[in-house]
XYZ file of C-alpha atoms in Angstrom:
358
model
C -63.449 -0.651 -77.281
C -59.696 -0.581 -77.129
C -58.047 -3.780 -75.795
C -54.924 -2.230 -74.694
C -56.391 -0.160 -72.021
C -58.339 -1.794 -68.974
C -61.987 -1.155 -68.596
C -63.418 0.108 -65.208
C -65.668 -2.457 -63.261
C -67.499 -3.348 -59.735
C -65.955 -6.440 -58.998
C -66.707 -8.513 -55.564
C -63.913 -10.714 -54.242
C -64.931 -13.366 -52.219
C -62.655 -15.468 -50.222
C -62.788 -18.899 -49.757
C -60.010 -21.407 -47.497
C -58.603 -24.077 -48.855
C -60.107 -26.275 -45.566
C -59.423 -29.274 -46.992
C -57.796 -30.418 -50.242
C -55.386 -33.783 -51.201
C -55.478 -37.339 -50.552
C -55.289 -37.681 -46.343
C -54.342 -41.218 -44.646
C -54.856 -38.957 -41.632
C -57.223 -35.815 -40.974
C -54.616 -34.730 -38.445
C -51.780 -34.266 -41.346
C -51.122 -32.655 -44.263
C -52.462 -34.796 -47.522
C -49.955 -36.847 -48.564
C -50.787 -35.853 -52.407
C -53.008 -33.728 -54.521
C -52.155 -30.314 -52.164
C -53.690 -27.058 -53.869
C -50.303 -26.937 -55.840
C -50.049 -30.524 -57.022
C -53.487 -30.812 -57.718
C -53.362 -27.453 -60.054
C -50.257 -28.390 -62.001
C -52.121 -31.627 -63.114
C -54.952 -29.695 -64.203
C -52.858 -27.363 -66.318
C -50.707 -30.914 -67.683
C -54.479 -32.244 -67.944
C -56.356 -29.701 -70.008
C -53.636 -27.279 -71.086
C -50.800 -28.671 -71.880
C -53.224 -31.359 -74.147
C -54.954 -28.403 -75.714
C -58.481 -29.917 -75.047
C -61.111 -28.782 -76.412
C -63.493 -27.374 -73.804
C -66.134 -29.513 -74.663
C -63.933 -32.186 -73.252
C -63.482 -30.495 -70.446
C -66.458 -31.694 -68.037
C -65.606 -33.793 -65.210
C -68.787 -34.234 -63.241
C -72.250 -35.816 -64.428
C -74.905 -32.248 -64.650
C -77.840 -32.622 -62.766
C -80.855 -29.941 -62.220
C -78.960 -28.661 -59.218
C -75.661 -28.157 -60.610
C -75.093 -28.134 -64.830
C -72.024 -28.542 -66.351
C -68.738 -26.727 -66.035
C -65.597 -26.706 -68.441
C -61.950 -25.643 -67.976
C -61.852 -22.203 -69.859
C -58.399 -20.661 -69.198
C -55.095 -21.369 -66.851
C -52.774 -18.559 -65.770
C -49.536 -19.462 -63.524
C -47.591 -16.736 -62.277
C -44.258 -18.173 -60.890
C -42.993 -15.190 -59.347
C -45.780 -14.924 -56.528
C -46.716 -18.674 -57.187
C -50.414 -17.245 -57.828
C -53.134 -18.856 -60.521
C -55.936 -17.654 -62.252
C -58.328 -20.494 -63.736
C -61.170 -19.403 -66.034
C -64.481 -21.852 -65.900
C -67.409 -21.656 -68.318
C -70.466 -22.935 -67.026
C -72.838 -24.410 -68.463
C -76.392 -21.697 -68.802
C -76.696 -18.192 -68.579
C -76.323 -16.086 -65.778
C -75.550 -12.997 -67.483
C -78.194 -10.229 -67.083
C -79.769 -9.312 -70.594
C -78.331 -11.695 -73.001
C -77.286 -15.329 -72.987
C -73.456 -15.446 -73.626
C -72.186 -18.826 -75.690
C -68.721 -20.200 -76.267
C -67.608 -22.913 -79.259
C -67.237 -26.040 -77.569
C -64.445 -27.292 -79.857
C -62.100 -24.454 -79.151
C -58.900 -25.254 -77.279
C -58.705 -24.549 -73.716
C -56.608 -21.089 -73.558
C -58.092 -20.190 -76.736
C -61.929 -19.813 -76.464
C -63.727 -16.230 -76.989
C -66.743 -14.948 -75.696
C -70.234 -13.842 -77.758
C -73.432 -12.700 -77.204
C -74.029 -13.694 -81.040
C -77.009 -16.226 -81.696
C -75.164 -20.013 -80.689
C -74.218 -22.079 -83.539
C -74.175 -26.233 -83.063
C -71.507 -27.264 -80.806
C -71.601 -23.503 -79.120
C -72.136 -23.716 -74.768
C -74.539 -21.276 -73.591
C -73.329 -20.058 -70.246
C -70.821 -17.610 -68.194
C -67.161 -17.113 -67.337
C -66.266 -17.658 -63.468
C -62.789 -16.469 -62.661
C -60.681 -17.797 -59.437
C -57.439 -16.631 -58.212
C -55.983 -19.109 -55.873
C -52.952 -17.930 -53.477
C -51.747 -21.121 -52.229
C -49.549 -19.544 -49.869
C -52.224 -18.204 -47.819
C -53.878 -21.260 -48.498
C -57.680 -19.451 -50.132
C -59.367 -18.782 -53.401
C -60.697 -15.942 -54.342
C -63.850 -15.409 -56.443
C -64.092 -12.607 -59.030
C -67.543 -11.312 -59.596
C -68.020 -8.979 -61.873
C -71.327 -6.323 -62.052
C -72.654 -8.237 -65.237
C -72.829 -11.914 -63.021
C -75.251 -12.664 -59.986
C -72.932 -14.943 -58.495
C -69.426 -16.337 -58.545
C -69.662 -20.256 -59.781
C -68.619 -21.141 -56.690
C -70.565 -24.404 -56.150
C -69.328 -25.423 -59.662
C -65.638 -24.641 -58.929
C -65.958 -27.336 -55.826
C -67.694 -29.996 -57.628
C -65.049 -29.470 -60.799
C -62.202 -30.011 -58.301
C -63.381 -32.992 -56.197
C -64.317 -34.359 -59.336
C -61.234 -33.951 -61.742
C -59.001 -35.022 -58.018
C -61.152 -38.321 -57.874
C -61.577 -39.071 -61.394
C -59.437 -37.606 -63.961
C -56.407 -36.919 -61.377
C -52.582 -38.822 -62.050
C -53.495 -40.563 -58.581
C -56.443 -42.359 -59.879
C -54.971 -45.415 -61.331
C -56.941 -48.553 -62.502
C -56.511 -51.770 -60.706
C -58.262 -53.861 -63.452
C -56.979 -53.031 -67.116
C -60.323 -55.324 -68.217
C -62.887 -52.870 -65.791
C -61.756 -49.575 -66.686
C -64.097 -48.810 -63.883
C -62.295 -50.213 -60.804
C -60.053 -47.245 -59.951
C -58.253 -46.773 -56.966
C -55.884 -43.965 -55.412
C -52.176 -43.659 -55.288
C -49.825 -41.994 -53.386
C -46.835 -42.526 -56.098
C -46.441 -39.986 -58.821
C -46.598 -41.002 -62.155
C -44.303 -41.961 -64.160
C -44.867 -40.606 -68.184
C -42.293 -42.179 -69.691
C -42.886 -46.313 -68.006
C -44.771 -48.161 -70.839
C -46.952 -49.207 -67.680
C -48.133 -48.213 -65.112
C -47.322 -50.537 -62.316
C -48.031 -47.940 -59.035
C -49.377 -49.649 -56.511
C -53.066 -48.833 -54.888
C -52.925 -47.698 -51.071
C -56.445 -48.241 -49.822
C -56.100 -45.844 -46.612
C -56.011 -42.711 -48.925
C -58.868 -40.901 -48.398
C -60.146 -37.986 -50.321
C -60.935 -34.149 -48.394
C -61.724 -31.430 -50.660
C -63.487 -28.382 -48.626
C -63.533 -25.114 -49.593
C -65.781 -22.807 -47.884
C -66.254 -19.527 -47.921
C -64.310 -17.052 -45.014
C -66.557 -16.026 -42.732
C -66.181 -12.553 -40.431
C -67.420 -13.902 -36.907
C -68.181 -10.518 -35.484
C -71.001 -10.652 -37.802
C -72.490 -14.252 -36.952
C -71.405 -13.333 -33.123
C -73.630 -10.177 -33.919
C -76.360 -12.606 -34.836
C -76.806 -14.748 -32.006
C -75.774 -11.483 -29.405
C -79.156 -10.332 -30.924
C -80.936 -13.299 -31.202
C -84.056 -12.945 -28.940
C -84.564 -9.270 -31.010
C -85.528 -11.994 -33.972
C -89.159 -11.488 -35.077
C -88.910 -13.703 -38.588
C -86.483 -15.774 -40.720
C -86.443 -15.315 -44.430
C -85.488 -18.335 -46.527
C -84.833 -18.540 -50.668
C -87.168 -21.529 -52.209
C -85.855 -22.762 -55.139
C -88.703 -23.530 -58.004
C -88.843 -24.643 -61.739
C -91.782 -22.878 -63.880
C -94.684 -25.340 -65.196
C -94.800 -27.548 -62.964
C -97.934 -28.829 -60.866
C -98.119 -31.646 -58.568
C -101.795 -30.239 -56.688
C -99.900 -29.948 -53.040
C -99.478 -26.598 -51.613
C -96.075 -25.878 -52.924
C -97.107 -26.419 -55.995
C -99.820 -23.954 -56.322
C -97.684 -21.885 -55.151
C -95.489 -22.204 -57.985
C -98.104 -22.151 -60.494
C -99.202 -18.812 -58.817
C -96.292 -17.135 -59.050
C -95.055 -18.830 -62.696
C -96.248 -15.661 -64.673
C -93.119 -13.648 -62.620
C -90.568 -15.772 -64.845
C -92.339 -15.917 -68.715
C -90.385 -12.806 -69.579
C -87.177 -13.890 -68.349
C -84.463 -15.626 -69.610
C -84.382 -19.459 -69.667
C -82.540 -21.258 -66.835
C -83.495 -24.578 -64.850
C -83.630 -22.981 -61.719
C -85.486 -19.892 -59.889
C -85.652 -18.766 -56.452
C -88.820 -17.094 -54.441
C -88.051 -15.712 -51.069
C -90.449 -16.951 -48.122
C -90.710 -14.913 -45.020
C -92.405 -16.147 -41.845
C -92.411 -14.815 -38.000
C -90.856 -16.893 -35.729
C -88.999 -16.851 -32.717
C -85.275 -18.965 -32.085
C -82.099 -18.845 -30.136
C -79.124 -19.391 -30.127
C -78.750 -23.030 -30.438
C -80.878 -22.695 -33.491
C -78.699 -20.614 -35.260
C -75.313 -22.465 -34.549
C -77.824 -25.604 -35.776
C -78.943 -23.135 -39.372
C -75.489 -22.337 -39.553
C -73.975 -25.943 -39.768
C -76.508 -26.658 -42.445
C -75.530 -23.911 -44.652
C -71.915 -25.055 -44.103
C -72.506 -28.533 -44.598
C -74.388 -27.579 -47.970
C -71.924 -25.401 -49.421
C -73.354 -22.097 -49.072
C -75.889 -23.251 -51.253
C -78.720 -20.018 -51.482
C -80.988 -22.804 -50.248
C -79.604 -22.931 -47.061
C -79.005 -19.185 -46.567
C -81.088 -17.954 -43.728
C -81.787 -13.945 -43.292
C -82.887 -12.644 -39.668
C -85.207 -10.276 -39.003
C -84.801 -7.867 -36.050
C -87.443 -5.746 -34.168
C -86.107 -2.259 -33.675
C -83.859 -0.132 -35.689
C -81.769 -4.104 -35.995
C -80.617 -4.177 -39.835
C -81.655 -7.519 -41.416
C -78.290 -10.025 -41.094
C -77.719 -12.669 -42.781
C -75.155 -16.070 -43.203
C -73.945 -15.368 -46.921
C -73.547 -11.448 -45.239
C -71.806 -12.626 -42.586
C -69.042 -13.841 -45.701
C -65.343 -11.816 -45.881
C -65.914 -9.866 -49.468
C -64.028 -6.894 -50.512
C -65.622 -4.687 -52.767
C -63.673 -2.875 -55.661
C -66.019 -0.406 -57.456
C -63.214 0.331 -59.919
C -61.255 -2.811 -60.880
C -59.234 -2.695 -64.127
C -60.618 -5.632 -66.294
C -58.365 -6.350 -69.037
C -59.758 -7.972 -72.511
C -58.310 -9.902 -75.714
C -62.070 -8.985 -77.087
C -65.528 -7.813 -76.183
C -66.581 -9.819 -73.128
C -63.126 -12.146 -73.165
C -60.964 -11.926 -70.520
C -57.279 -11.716 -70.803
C -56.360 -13.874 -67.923
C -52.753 -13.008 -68.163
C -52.701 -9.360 -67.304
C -55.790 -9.643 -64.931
C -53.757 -11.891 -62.645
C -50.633 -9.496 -63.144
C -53.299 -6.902 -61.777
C -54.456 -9.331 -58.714
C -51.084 -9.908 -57.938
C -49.763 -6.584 -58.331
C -52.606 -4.130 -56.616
C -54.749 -6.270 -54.556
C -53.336 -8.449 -52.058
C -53.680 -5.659 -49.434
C -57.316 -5.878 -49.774
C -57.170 -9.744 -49.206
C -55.340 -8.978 -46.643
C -57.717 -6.447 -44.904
C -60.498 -9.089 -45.059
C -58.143 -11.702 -43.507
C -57.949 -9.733 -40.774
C -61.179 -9.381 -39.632
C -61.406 -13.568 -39.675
């Protein structure tokens, strides 16, 4: 594989607004700090600038819903005020091999393999975001070799470092390192103390959901008594057995996942006939909003007729490049510094054709 040349891909590019993102004393007005800029410049002093390693890197506690994720790489183009942030997170979703990173590698500096993990290696997979603060949205990059774009972990990463790792968080008690509170001052590197004082009507927003084309969902509820059944993802873990219905379910279907690769989580789609209307789907809808997008919450509708299926995560503004130029430093690394010279350069016009249709 030659590095200097880019390599043809199908790449997705989801967009997703920047709804909601600072420290607000009013919902009304802009956030009086931590805006998409602010809050992206201390990331880079933060992680970048420190040369972290990216095991040091996690800013949320993992759970079974959500495992870790850790700041992989930071691109700033000045010129068009662009970024493109790298995250690795935590698990594979790669399809036919488990990808791994080296935990104590600098942030900037890490490289992909699909080599057997050695100690203090991350199993897991590269999400890429370009954020245009300008128009105020992110934009996921999937590539054909991911299922999905990270999004879920991008949001918890950034509420997360803005609450607790952020130069607003300040500690009101230097004997509780615990008892935080929220500034609006900036800080001051160079003060042998930090004497900023807390303001205790700060209070934090971060929402970033995806862009949504409303002909679609208006398409949905136009149609809505043609609706003969709803199809809905269940999420399940393998051995597991609890007796109740659900359960036997699981165990029935638990010889679908012994040749796959290991992950906490699996989905099984459940289909059922049913009739609703419109109220119901503005009611589904602000569920799957209020959850993130979370495939949980995703609903598909089924139509009588010649009706295609439609569902909310369809209903989401994605352009689709079936030959996007990847650019890498080695097999299955990014370079992050001519991909976003690529974004910037060739395809804001397809951005722009999806923000249209919002």
């Amino acid at each position: 594989m030659n590095f200097n040349v880019p390599f043809p891909t199908k790449v997705e590019l989801s967009i997703y607004k920047i709804k909601n993102c600072g420290l607000y004393t009013s919902w009304g007005k802009p956030p009086v700090a931590l805006s998409i800029k602010e809050l992206l410049s201390q990331l880079e002093r933060w992680g970048i600038d420190t040369k972290k390693p990216l095991d040091q890197t996690s800013v949320y506690t993992p759970s079974s819903d959500l495992l870790a994720s850790y700041l992989w790489g930071f691109e700033h183009d000045t010129s068009t005020g662009n970024y493109l942030i790298g995250f690795w997170n935590e698990i594979e979703n790669k399809k036919g091999a488990v990808a791994y990173a080296s935990g104590n590698t600098a942030v900037g500096d890490g490289v992909v393999t699909e080599a057997k993990g050695k100690k203090g290696d991350i199993p897991g997979y590269l999400s890429l975001f370009w954020f245009i603060p300008s128009k105020q949205i992110i934009v996921g990059i999937r590539t054909e070799d991911h299922i999905n774009t990270g999004i879920n972990q991008l949001r918890a990463y950034l509420l997360n470092f803005a609450v607790g790792f952020s130069e607003q968080v300040i500690r009101t008690d230097p004997k509780n390192r615990k008892h935080t509170a929220f500034t609006d001052q900036p800080k001051d590197f160079k003060a042998p103390k930090d004497e900023r004082l807390p303001n205790s009507s700060l209070k934090p927003s971060f929402r970033f959901p995806p862009l949504q084309l409303k002909g679609e969902l208006n398409f949905i509820k136009k149609h809505v008594l043609s609706v003969t059944k709803l199809i809905r993802k269940v999420k399940v873990k393998s051995n597991t057995s609890k007796g109740g219905i659900v359960e036997k379910v699981m165990d029935g279907i638990d010889f679908l996942f012994h040749s796959s690769l290991p992950t906490e989580n699996r989905f099984i789609k459940v289909e059922y006939p049913t009739r609703v209307s419109a109220a119901d789907v503005t009611y589904m809808l602000r569920d799957y909003e209020d959850n993130n997008m979370a495939d949980s919450y995703d609903v598909t509708f089924v139509f009588s007729g010649d009706i295609p299926n439609k569902s909310f995560s369809g209903a989401r503004a994605v352009e689709k490049v079936s030959n996007f130029s990847m650019y890498y430093k080695s097999k299955d690394t990014p370079n992050l510094t001519k991909l976003l010279n690529e974004l910037d350069s060739k395809f804001i016009t397809h951005i722009d054709k999806s923000l249209a249709k919002i």
